[in-house]
Coordinates of C-alpha atoms in Angstrom, one line a residue:
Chain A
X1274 CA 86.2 54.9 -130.7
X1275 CA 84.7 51.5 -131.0
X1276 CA 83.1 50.9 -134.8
X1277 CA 81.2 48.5 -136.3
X1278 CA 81.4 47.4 -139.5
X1279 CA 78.3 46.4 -142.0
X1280 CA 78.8 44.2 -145.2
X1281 CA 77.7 44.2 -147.8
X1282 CA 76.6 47.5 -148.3
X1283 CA 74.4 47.4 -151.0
X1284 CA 72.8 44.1 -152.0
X1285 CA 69.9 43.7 -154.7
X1286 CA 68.3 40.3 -154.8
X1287 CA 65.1 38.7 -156.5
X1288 CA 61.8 38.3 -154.4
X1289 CA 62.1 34.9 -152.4
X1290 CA 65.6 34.3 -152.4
X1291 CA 67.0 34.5 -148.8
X1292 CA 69.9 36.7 -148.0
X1293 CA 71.7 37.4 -144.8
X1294 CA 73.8 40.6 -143.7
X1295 CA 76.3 40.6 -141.3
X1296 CA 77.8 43.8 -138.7
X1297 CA 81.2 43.2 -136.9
X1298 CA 82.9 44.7 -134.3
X1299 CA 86.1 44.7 -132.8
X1300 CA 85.0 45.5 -129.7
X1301 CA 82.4 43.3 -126.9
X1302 CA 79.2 44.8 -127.2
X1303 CA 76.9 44.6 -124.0
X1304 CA 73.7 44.6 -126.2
X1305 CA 73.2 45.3 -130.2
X1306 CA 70.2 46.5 -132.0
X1307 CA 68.8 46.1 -135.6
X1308 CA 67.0 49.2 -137.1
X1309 CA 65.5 49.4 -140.4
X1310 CA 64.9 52.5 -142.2
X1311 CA 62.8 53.7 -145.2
X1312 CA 63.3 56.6 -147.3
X1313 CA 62.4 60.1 -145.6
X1314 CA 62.1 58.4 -142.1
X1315 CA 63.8 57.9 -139.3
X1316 CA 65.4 54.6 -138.3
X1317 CA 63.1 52.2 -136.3
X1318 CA 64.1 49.4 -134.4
X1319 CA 63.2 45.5 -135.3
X1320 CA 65.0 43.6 -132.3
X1321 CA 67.5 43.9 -129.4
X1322 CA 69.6 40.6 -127.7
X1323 CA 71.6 40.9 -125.6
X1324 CA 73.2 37.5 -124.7
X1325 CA 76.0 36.0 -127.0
X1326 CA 74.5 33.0 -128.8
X1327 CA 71.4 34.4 -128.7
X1328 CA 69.0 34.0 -131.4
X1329 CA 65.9 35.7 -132.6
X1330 CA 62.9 35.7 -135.1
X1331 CA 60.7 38.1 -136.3
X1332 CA 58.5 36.0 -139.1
X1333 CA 60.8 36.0 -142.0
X1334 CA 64.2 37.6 -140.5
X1335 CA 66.3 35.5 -137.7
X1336 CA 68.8 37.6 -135.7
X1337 CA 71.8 36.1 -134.0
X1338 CA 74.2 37.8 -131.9
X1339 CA 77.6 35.9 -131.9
X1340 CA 78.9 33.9 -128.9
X1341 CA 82.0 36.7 -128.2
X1342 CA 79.3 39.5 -128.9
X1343 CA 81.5 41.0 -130.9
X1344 CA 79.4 40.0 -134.5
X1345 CA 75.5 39.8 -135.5
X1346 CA 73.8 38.5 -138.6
X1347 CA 70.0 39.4 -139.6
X1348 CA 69.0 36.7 -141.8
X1349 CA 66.0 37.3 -144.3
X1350 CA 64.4 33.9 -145.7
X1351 CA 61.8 34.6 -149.1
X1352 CA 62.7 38.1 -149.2
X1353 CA 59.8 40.4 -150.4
X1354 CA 59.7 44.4 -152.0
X1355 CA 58.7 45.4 -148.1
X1356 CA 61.8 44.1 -147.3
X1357 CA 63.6 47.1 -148.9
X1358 CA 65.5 49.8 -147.1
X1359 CA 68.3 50.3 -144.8
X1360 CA 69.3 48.5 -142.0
X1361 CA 71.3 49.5 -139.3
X1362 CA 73.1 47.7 -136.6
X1363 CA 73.5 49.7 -133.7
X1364 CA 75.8 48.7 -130.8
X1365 CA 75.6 49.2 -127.5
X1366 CA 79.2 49.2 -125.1
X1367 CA 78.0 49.9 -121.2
X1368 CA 77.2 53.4 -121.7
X1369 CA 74.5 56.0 -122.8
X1370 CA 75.4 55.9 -126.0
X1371 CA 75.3 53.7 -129.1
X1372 CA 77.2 53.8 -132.7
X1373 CA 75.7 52.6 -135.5
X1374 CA 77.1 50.7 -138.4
X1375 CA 77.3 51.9 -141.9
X1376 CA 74.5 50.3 -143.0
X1377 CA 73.5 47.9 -145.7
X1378 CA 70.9 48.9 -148.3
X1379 CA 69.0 46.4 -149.6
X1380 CA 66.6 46.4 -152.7
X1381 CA 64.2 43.3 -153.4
X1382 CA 63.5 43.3 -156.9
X1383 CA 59.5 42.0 -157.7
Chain B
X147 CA 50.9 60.4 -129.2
X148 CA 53.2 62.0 -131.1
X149 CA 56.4 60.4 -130.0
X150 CA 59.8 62.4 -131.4
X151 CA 58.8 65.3 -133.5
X152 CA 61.4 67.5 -135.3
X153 CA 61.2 70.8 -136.8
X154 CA 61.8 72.2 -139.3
X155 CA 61.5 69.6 -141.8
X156 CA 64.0 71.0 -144.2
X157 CA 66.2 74.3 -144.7
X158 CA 68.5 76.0 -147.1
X159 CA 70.9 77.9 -145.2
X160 CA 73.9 80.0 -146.7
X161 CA 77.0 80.0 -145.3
X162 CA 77.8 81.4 -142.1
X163 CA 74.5 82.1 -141.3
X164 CA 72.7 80.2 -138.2
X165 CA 69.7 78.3 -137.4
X166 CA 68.3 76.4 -134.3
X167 CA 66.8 72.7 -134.7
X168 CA 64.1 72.2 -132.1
X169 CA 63.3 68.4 -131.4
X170 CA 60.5 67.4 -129.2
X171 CA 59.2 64.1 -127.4
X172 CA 55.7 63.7 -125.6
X173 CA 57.5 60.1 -123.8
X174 CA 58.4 61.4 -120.7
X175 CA 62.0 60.1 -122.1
X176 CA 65.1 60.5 -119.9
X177 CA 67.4 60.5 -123.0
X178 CA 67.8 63.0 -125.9
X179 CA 70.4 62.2 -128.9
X180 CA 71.5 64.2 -131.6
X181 CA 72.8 62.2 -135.0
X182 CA 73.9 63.5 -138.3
X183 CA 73.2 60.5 -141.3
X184 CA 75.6 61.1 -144.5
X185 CA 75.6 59.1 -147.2
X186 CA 78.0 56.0 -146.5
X187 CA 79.1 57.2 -143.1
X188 CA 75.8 55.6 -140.9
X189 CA 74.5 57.4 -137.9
X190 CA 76.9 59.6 -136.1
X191 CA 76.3 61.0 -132.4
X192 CA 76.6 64.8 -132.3
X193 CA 75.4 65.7 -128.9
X194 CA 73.4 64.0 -126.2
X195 CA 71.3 64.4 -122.7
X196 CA 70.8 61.9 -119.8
X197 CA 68.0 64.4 -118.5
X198 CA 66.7 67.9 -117.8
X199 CA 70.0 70.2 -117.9
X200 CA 72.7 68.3 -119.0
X201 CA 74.6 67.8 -122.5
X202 CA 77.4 65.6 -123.2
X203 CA 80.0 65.7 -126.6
X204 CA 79.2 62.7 -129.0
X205 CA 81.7 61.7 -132.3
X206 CA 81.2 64.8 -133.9
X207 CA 80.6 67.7 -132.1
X208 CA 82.3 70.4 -133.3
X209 CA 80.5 73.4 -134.9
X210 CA 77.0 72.6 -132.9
X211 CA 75.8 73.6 -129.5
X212 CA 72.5 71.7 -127.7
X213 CA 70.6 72.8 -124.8
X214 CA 68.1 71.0 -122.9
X215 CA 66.2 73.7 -120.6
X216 CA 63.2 71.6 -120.5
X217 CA 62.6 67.7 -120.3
X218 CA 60.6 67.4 -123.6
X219 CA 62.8 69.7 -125.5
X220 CA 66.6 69.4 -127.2
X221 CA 67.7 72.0 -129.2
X222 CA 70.7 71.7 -131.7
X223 CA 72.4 75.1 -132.9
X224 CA 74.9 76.1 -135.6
X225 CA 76.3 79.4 -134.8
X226 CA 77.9 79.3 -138.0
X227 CA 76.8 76.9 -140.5
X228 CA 79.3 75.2 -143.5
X229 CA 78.9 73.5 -146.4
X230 CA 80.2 69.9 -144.5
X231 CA 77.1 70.4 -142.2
X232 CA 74.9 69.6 -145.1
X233 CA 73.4 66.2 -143.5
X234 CA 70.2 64.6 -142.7
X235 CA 69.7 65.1 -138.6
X236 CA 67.9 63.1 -136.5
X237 CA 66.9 63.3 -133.4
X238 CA 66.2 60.6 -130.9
X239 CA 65.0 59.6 -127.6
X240 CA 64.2 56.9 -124.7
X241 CA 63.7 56.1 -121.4
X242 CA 67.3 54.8 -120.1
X243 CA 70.0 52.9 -121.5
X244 CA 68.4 49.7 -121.8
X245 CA 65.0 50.9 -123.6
X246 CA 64.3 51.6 -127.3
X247 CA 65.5 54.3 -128.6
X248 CA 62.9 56.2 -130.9
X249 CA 63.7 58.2 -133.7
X250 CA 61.9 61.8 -135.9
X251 CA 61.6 61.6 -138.8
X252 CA 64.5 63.9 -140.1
X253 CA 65.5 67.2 -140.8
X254 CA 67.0 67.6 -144.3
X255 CA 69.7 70.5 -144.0
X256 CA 71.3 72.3 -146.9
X257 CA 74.1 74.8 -146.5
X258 CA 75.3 76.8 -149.9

């Protein structure tokens, strides 16, 4: 059973400092996924890569997928309340399924 | 477009009794997944289907059956429920392996 591993998993920070989360694996993933999550929903996604190295942006959060895909970091720069919730990495390894991290919940304080 | 609906939204069941989660997507969607979220523990796979008729075994299957008779539909049973079955379940879909995978918006389950 592969797992990934989420850290920290709570963090609370001021509005506009920057803050970065990071999800590790000991296994090669073939693709990862970042999901966010607010209370009472379900998770929904924010970004896929697929090739190691890769980076991505999404306004205020960058996304990098390390070079053995075996790691990712989602990066948040002048972090805002909308900011809060739970985010989720979500790792694909070939197949049908995927298996998500433990999660990191994160509160922006106003 | 309703996208993954789930139903019901919330029960109180006692123990050993059963109940039937019905989840439904209007996507056309190839794939159905069944997770249970518990505090600390993530997303955890229970069941899933790669199309009309089949079912696989995910992390955590024991003490739930699924059933997927019709494209649109996967069911998730407890014949028998526990008190460790207490969870939030989720049910999600998507095209194939490679497309997003979209989620309901919960069922909240609470077994005395």
């Amino acid at each position: 059973t592969q797992l990934l591993e989420q850290s920290p998993q709570f963090l609370s920070i001021q509005e506009g400092e920057n803050l970065t989360v990071y999800c590790n694996s000991s296994s090669v993933f073939s693709s990862l996924q970042w999901y966010r999550q607010e209370p009472g929903e379900g998770p929904v996604l924010l970004v896929t890569v697929v090739t190691g190295g890769e980076v991505k942006k999404l306004k205020r959060l960058t996304f990098q997928f390390g070079d053995a895909r075996k790691d990712s970091s989602l990066h948040i720069t002048a972090a805002q309340p909308g900011d809060t919730g739970l985010y989720l990495c979500a790792g694909n390894f070939g197949n049908e399924k995927l298996t998500f991290g433990t999660g990191t919940r994160l509160t922006i304080i106003p | 477009n309703a996208g993954v609906t789930q139903t019901p939204k919330f029960r109180v069941l006692k123990t050993g009794q059963s109940m039937t989660l019905l989840c439904a997507q209007d996507m056309n969607h190839e794939y159905m997944y069944w997770y249970r979220q518990d505090p600390g523990m993530g997303l955890r796979l229970i069941h899933y289907s790669v199309g009309e008729g089949t079912t696989a075994k995910g992390e955590v299957p024991d003490g739930y059956n699924v059933s997927r008779l019709k494209k649109q539909n996967f069911l998730l049973g407890l014949e028998s429920a526990a008190p460790s079955q207490t969870s939030v379940y989720f049910c999600a879909s998507r095209a194939d392996r490679r497309e997003t995978q979209y989620f309901g918006p919960g069922t909240r389950l609470l077994v005395l």
